[in-house]
């Protein structure tokens, strides 16, 4: 691989990293897991003057639940940390379901959750789970920290809301007020393939009733598709009956903005979205019944 | 007292691959590992458009980048008569474009610099001004009246058609169709795929003005053919050219042709008087080097009500890209396509073929197959599948009725091949038993009632491997024999060199096993060397599963000639006449007195220290082997799948492969070859293809789009063997390297079709992506894979 020339910095503290970003005035790029940035360097799609490797900064590698069940994911938490997490299965089932479908096992050892959200690839899996779950990104810059709702964070394809001298230090995902339910389904041509279409569903259940429903889509538009209102409109305050599931699936599918390409026609992709929403919701309904 | 053949690593021993010692330690030595003093680095600028006239090329900014030594364009090449080079199919191919670019990825300029970073930086500074021309990405467009003429550089080339070709008996076939009760038809596209070895192509050219010698390290499967080609193109004397093909990171046919990069690096070395290294990147490899397939296959079959095949017609329309550079025997314009139906008793057959130029990369290499045999057998088994359905006959039964029976060998096929051995029905039985064929229909019915779609697919084939005999097979006039040189040292250890070139097949392991089998020298005492034209005997290289059938036979013959000389030495040592000497593995003894004997090692020592009067010293031989016929391995594959009707996704539930490749030298290596081939077959059936959009943009130019299956999605394969020795090969072996890639795809496709054809659909073109299967399920219509792909 022969990328363009760049300087390489490996700071050992956040303050130092932020100072380097600040000094370089927009010419520097953060290197986290490198699983998106390095391919871009290789193809010379990206040619930053300086790479700021954050892998030596302590304190960013953990994920934890705080007292009220909110999930915090540090900037250096790898995909596989979430895949093998022992704490998120019940509290954040959507994240747990997606973890083993992101990329392939090799990429998952390096790539980071936060890096993936920052990368803002319309086909990226994590941004979809964040949108469905109402997550936030915590950004830190020379003037301190701020929290950014993920829907205001991912601005478009490969664009996020960070200032040039800010680092995303953490992702924060709220807990359900009742029982958390969710799922993630992805149609891929091969392990490690980006989504032809994928669906993240996140439910906050109060007994048999949906208190809040969240949904987002990847691969079926020029950005991560926010289908929260569509699914919530169909399900809020209701039970997961076959009719309600069908209505929710239709409402979400209508939000997709797929394009025809070599992975399939727009109609096909929309149909997959519908099938997946209905499969996730039916699975949840069936598991509720079994539990009852 | 003979040695134990398995213990010494002889025939039939699943000996561990000796080359893996270095490969698994990361100690292989590939072209890119070679570093020569003063070496420069070359980068190629490729066209980003598919068809355009070059108005100007401005290289001035590239020359100014510090560290740049040379910038080459078509103009500089033309000044030395090197802008064009001959192809392996008697066409010409641009080395660096002069007049037009004819496909996306074509070589336009080259920069030679102190390091590869500089070369790449400088390449980006070259400005090419193009005037775009209409782009042609399929044969229909190429044949349309008024279509843009791609090869306006050639005389007598008024259209985009390259050739019309035919073989077989037209009148006899027409008669068969008149007598038919049922006529079945099929219309398919075998999509363009790419061999995609993990190591891309590359070379290091090192021209020494003082000695006049040109040494080229090169990723090539056929170093001797390359030497001949370089002598021709660069007009250098053959003895002053040395081609060294070191370890290869896979080939699969991709490393047979001569590529522009090789030629440019040679000229660059001559001009700079420094070694020049060129290493292609992955995208360069995928978009510009030899592809496989890209053929439209149309067939008709004449059938009798009882299931007997009466005759067969086939028409192929092939898309060769911008230059006709297929690597194939001279006589056959569409490779060995006429090997189709070689395992079935077909009284009359006729094949017509038309080839076209398009604005796509040239190549037409045999991607892990013997010259388009993959397409021939895919067509055959898809045709068989359709015909059985049209007759309302069971798939297995229909095949068993028509397969050539054991007592019919030698069997002359309708297209003139002579097959010589096999137990086809036995292979069928083994496979049917293993997959549970007898109960499948019931299982399928039951599943359907519950909304589940199960299918079973069969694919059988015999393929012509081991080109070839010199009567019929040559490349650029050079006959397709092969060679081996065996030298036994005085301590009984040996070095063996052949004209073949391993790319992962394990020659270093198996060749030594053949020598061990013939001489009783332990395989571990034999080193095998290939790929250096200054040391190896002349051979045609490794492709078309020809190494064991041809070079492997030469190894056996060389060893036998060494043994014949050793026998004379033994007689001398034992003081008896040669007629009184008997041989057992590793040892000569006196007839009637088994205890009185000498080992092959004793004879080796004597060959250097105590030879009989009048005998030349030494114990070595060079053998050239011209096979009397091709070898004909057989395969019967059975695949069981389940299709998800809501998404079109299909999963392989079980795959049974029965292979008869004759005598197995190293069973473990044979199994590895079959596993690898089936994986590639699965890839082509399921996910892997190169397609193009309307503008000629290559879709499949990197591994995000050109999908290689990994261990995660590749299904398990259950392997079985039947052994029918090849009657004419010295050790009874047949080729096997490609059987699974050739026979595999149809098994997967037939299985998916079997699961969904109740909807009326007859064909989905590969790859059977979920969206295509879903579309077929929804519409009951066939799904075509012809480019351009629709992109909104
Ligand atoms: C073969 C392969 C298959 C893949 N398949 C999938 C897939 O199926 N689904 C999927 O979602 N992804 C996939 N990916 C992408 C992968 O998930 C990446 O890991 C992820 O997109 C980026 O995370 P990273 O840590 O590697 O980020 P990097 O590559 O290091 O960085 C990506 C971008 O984000 C910025 N960035 C990173 N961290 C921060 C931070 N803390 N603050 C501010 N900016 C930051 C970088 O500057 C850069 O612009 C695949 C990658 C590969 C190589």
PDB file of C-alpha atoms in Angstrom, chain A residues 1-5 42-44 105 187 189-194 258-266 268 271-272 275-276 279, chain B residues 115-118 120-121 644 646-647 649 686-687 689 699 703-705 707-710 712-713 769-771 774 789-792:
ATOM      1  CA  UNK A   1       0.000   0.000   0.000  1.00  0.00           C
ATOM      2  CA  UNK A   2       1.365   3.363  -1.048  1.00  0.00           C
ATOM      3  CA  UNK A   3      -0.664   6.207   0.467  1.00  0.00           C
ATOM      4  CA  UNK A   4       0.175   9.867   0.053  1.00  0.00           C
ATOM      5  CA  UNK A   5       2.738  11.183   2.489  1.00  0.00           C
ATOM      6  CA  UNK A  42      -4.633   3.131   0.359  1.00  0.00           C
ATOM      7  CA  UNK A  43      -7.019   4.156  -2.402  1.00  0.00           C
ATOM      8  CA  UNK A  44      -5.843   7.744  -1.932  1.00  0.00           C
ATOM      9  CA  UNK A 105     -14.181 -11.348  12.672  1.00  0.00           C
ATOM     10  CA  UNK A 187     -28.713  -8.891   4.174  1.00  0.00           C
ATOM     11  CA  UNK A 189     -23.671 -11.173   0.114  1.00  0.00           C
ATOM     12  CA  UNK A 190     -20.836 -12.516   2.197  1.00  0.00           C
ATOM     13  CA  UNK A 191     -19.494 -12.187   5.720  1.00  0.00           C
ATOM     14  CA  UNK A 192     -17.790  -8.793   5.906  1.00  0.00           C
ATOM     15  CA  UNK A 193     -19.904  -7.337   3.152  1.00  0.00           C
ATOM     16  CA  UNK A 194     -21.643  -4.030   3.734  1.00  0.00           C
ATOM     17  CA  UNK A 258     -33.008   2.499  -2.002  1.00  0.00           C
ATOM     18  CA  UNK A 259     -31.303   2.666  -5.381  1.00  0.00           C
ATOM     19  CA  UNK A 260     -31.130  -0.133  -7.912  1.00  0.00           C
ATOM     20  CA  UNK A 261     -27.635  -1.465  -8.401  1.00  0.00           C
ATOM     21  CA  UNK A 262     -25.757  -4.737  -8.755  1.00  0.00           C
ATOM     22  CA  UNK A 263     -26.948  -5.812  -5.293  1.00  0.00           C
ATOM     23  CA  UNK A 264     -30.595  -5.623  -6.279  1.00  0.00           C
ATOM     24  CA  UNK A 265     -33.419  -3.425  -7.451  1.00  0.00           C
ATOM     25  CA  UNK A 266     -34.899  -0.654  -5.328  1.00  0.00           C
ATOM     26  CA  UNK A 268     -36.190  -5.725  -3.770  1.00  0.00           C
ATOM     27  CA  UNK A 271     -39.103  -5.624   0.285  1.00  0.00           C
ATOM     28  CA  UNK A 272     -36.151  -6.837   2.368  1.00  0.00           C
ATOM     29  CA  UNK A 275     -39.449  -8.561   5.669  1.00  0.00           C
ATOM     30  CA  UNK A 276     -36.761  -7.801   8.250  1.00  0.00           C
ATOM     31  CA  UNK A 279     -39.193 -10.768  11.285  1.00  0.00           C
TER      32      UNK A 279
ATOM     33  CA  UNK B 115      10.575   4.472  -4.700  1.00  0.00           C
ATOM     34  CA  UNK B 116       7.000   3.353  -5.264  1.00  0.00           C
ATOM     35  CA  UNK B 117       5.525   6.313  -3.376  1.00  0.00           C
ATOM     36  CA  UNK B 118       7.205   8.777  -5.699  1.00  0.00           C
ATOM     37  CA  UNK B 120       2.535   6.872  -7.553  1.00  0.00           C
ATOM     38  CA  UNK B 121       2.654  10.578  -6.692  1.00  0.00           C
ATOM     39  CA  UNK B 644     -35.776 -18.702   1.716  1.00  0.00           C
ATOM     40  CA  UNK B 646     -39.074 -14.263   1.520  1.00  0.00           C
ATOM     41  CA  UNK B 647     -35.545 -13.080   0.685  1.00  0.00           C
ATOM     42  CA  UNK B 649     -31.253 -16.314   0.181  1.00  0.00           C
ATOM     43  CA  UNK B 686     -23.291 -17.473  -5.366  1.00  0.00           C
ATOM     44  CA  UNK B 687     -21.509 -14.136  -5.345  1.00  0.00           C
ATOM     45  CA  UNK B 689     -18.546 -11.850 -10.870  1.00  0.00           C
ATOM     46  CA  UNK B 699     -17.974  -3.292 -10.972  1.00  0.00           C
ATOM     47  CA  UNK B 703     -12.506  -7.048  -2.823  1.00  0.00           C
ATOM     48  CA  UNK B 704     -15.463  -5.096  -1.472  1.00  0.00           C
ATOM     49  CA  UNK B 705     -17.265  -5.832  -4.731  1.00  0.00           C
ATOM     50  CA  UNK B 707     -16.332 -11.261  -3.455  1.00  0.00           C
ATOM     51  CA  UNK B 708     -14.099 -14.148  -2.471  1.00  0.00           C
ATOM     52  CA  UNK B 709     -15.885 -16.483  -0.091  1.00  0.00           C
ATOM     53  CA  UNK B 710     -14.300 -17.021   3.291  1.00  0.00           C
ATOM     54  CA  UNK B 712     -17.468 -18.362   7.240  1.00  0.00           C
ATOM     55  CA  UNK B 713     -19.914 -18.798   4.406  1.00  0.00           C
ATOM     56  CA  UNK B 769     -27.587 -13.538  -5.698  1.00  0.00           C
ATOM     57  CA  UNK B 770     -30.614 -13.436  -3.402  1.00  0.00           C
ATOM     58  CA  UNK B 771     -32.176 -10.598  -5.394  1.00  0.00           C
ATOM     59  CA  UNK B 774     -36.277 -13.557  -5.349  1.00  0.00           C
ATOM     60  CA  UNK B 789     -25.993  -3.612 -14.808  1.00  0.00           C
ATOM     61  CA  UNK B 790     -28.845  -1.218 -14.087  1.00  0.00           C
ATOM     62  CA  UNK B 791     -27.721   1.498 -11.710  1.00  0.00           C
ATOM     63  CA  UNK B 792     -30.079   4.314 -10.787  1.00  0.00           C
TER      64      UNK B 792
END
